[in-house]
Amino acid sequence: MGEVQAAARTLGIEVVTLEIRRAEDIAPAFEALKGRGQALYVPSDAILFSNRIRIITLALGARLPMIAVLREYVEAEV
Amino acid sequence: MRRREFMALLGGATAAAWPLYARAQQPSRLPTIGLLGVSTPSAWGHWVAAFVQRLRELGWTEGRTVAIEYRWAEGRTERFAEIAAEFVRLKVDVIVTAANAVLAAKQATSVIPIVFVLANDPVSTGLVASLARPGGNVTGLSIQSTDLAGKRLELLREVIPGLRRLAILTNVGYAAAMQNGRGSGRGPHARHRGRNP
């Protein structure tokens, strides 16, 4: 994730990292994010990818703009 | 078509068909692909179907000219090494996998060819020596996840002009696995990005 952080620093954007280890951590991570981020970056990762529907649903619910590495996130039907 | 071109074409076609023919003569053991699925069959279903279909188009029909051993880690990273070790015991001819399971496969064998479906940054994570010359027994597709990080942020900033605070969702288990992978002769400072000319 160093690359995203470095790029953010260059653009003057502060970064909040939401750490997860398993699928069950994703919903609490979104809870913890409330009011702390204006947008969400989802890097390429097998666990995140397998849970893309869950992630998109949570992002939509929180009205949080989100960008991901793979187009399947955009194409997923929620 | 000139005669020389035609002969070259014919020669190429014969050469391409030969290994298939040779293998088809040995029904006792089909060439075997070990498919190490990171996730679940349902999550990977359409990709596996596309893989099997393309193999068939290339003359490798599952169950007839090629065998595929499917193993699914179902997102449990501790399963990667177990499955990779099983493939080595089974003496599969090639291992096909993705994401952080590639590292487990690489640690399990330096002999069996490993093809990864996609990797975020195969060079800096030590999977390959370089994109131009991967070396070793590992190759595959890089999605250049890191190279394009800046572009994605620029896009986001176009959507949200006042973007000051960005959240990143991170699988810390994956990050740790990748850090460990760098241990073999590549310190964190030896990190090298970008493509070779």
Short mmCIF file of N, CA, C and O in Angstrom, two decimals, chain A residues 13-16 18 33 36-42 63-67, chain B residues 153 156-157 159-160 163-169:
data_model
loop_
_atom_site.label_atom_id
_atom_site.label_comp_id
_atom_site.label_asym_id
_atom_site.label_seq_id
_atom_site.Cartn_x
_atom_site.Cartn_y
_atom_site.Cartn_z
N ILE A 13 -3.07 14.56 0.00
CA ILE A 13 -4.25 13.88 0.55
C ILE A 13 -3.83 13.04 1.77
O ILE A 13 -2.85 12.29 1.70
N GLU A 14 -4.57 13.21 2.85
CA GLU A 14 -4.29 12.46 4.08
C GLU A 14 -4.88 11.05 3.94
O GLU A 14 -5.94 10.88 3.35
N VAL A 15 -4.20 10.05 4.48
CA VAL A 15 -4.65 8.66 4.31
C VAL A 15 -5.04 8.04 5.64
O VAL A 15 -4.33 8.16 6.63
N VAL A 16 -6.21 7.40 5.66
CA VAL A 16 -6.65 6.61 6.81
C VAL A 16 -6.65 5.15 6.37
O VAL A 16 -7.28 4.82 5.37
N LEU A 18 -7.68 1.29 6.80
CA LEU A 18 -8.63 0.39 7.46
C LEU A 18 -8.09 -1.02 7.33
O LEU A 18 -8.10 -1.58 6.25
N LEU A 33 -14.72 3.89 10.04
CA LEU A 33 -14.36 4.94 9.07
C LEU A 33 -15.26 6.17 9.18
O LEU A 33 -14.84 7.27 8.81
N ARG A 36 -14.41 9.86 8.81
CA ARG A 36 -12.95 10.01 8.78
C ARG A 36 -12.36 10.00 7.38
O ARG A 36 -11.18 10.24 7.20
N GLY A 37 -13.20 9.67 6.38
CA GLY A 37 -12.67 9.64 5.02
C GLY A 37 -13.73 10.13 4.04
O GLY A 37 -14.91 9.89 4.23
N GLN A 38 -13.27 10.79 2.98
CA GLN A 38 -14.21 11.31 1.98
C GLN A 38 -14.35 10.34 0.81
O GLN A 38 -15.25 10.49 -0.01
N ALA A 39 -13.42 9.42 0.71
CA ALA A 39 -13.45 8.45 -0.39
C ALA A 39 -12.72 7.18 0.05
O ALA A 39 -11.97 7.21 1.03
N LEU A 40 -12.94 6.11 -0.69
CA LEU A 40 -12.33 4.83 -0.33
C LEU A 40 -11.56 4.25 -1.51
O LEU A 40 -12.05 4.23 -2.64
N TYR A 41 -10.35 3.77 -1.22
CA TYR A 41 -9.52 3.11 -2.23
C TYR A 41 -9.48 1.63 -1.87
O TYR A 41 -9.12 1.27 -0.76
N VAL A 42 -9.84 0.79 -2.84
CA VAL A 42 -9.81 -0.66 -2.58
C VAL A 42 -8.71 -1.29 -3.45
O VAL A 42 -8.85 -1.37 -4.66
N ARG A 63 -22.70 6.12 1.42
CA ARG A 63 -22.59 7.15 0.37
C ARG A 63 -21.14 7.61 0.22
O ARG A 63 -20.83 8.80 0.18
N LEU A 64 -20.26 6.61 0.16
CA LEU A 64 -18.82 6.86 0.13
C LEU A 64 -18.30 6.59 -1.29
O LEU A 64 -18.36 5.46 -1.77
N PRO A 65 -17.80 7.61 -1.98
CA PRO A 65 -17.21 7.35 -3.31
C PRO A 65 -16.05 6.36 -3.18
O PRO A 65 -15.28 6.42 -2.22
N MET A 66 -15.96 5.46 -4.13
CA MET A 66 -14.99 4.38 -4.00
C MET A 66 -14.31 4.11 -5.34
O MET A 66 -14.93 4.20 -6.38
N ILE A 67 -13.02 3.81 -5.29
CA ILE A 67 -12.32 3.40 -6.51
C ILE A 67 -11.60 2.08 -6.21
O ILE A 67 -11.09 1.88 -5.10
N LEU B 153 -5.86 7.89 -7.93
CA LEU B 153 -6.10 8.99 -7.00
C LEU B 153 -6.46 10.26 -7.76
O LEU B 153 -7.32 11.03 -7.34
N LEU B 156 -10.02 10.00 -8.69
CA LEU B 156 -10.88 10.24 -7.52
C LEU B 156 -10.97 11.74 -7.24
O LEU B 156 -12.03 12.25 -6.90
N ARG B 157 -9.85 12.43 -7.40
CA ARG B 157 -9.83 13.85 -7.09
C ARG B 157 -10.64 14.65 -8.11
O ARG B 157 -11.15 15.72 -7.80
N VAL B 159 -13.41 13.48 -9.30
CA VAL B 159 -14.79 13.25 -8.87
C VAL B 159 -15.09 14.08 -7.62
O VAL B 159 -16.19 14.63 -7.47
N ILE B 160 -14.13 14.14 -6.72
CA ILE B 160 -14.30 14.89 -5.47
C ILE B 160 -13.21 15.97 -5.42
O ILE B 160 -12.12 15.74 -4.90
N LEU B 163 -10.99 16.67 -2.25
CA LEU B 163 -10.56 15.46 -1.54
C LEU B 163 -9.33 15.73 -0.67
O LEU B 163 -8.26 16.08 -1.17
N ARG B 164 -9.50 15.58 0.65
CA ARG B 164 -8.39 15.78 1.58
C ARG B 164 -8.07 14.51 2.36
O ARG B 164 -6.94 14.31 2.79
N ARG B 165 -9.11 13.71 2.61
CA ARG B 165 -8.89 12.50 3.43
C ARG B 165 -9.39 11.26 2.69
O ARG B 165 -10.57 11.15 2.37
N LEU B 166 -8.48 10.33 2.48
CA LEU B 166 -8.79 9.11 1.74
C LEU B 166 -8.62 7.90 2.66
O LEU B 166 -7.65 7.80 3.40
N ALA B 167 -9.59 6.99 2.59
CA ALA B 167 -9.46 5.74 3.35
C ALA B 167 -8.98 4.63 2.41
O ALA B 167 -9.38 4.58 1.25
N ILE B 168 -8.10 3.78 2.91
CA ILE B 168 -7.64 2.62 2.14
C ILE B 168 -8.00 1.36 2.92
O ILE B 168 -7.68 1.25 4.10
N LEU B 169 -8.66 0.44 2.25
CA LEU B 169 -8.98 -0.85 2.84
C LEU B 169 -7.77 -1.76 2.61
O LEU B 169 -7.35 -1.95 1.47
#
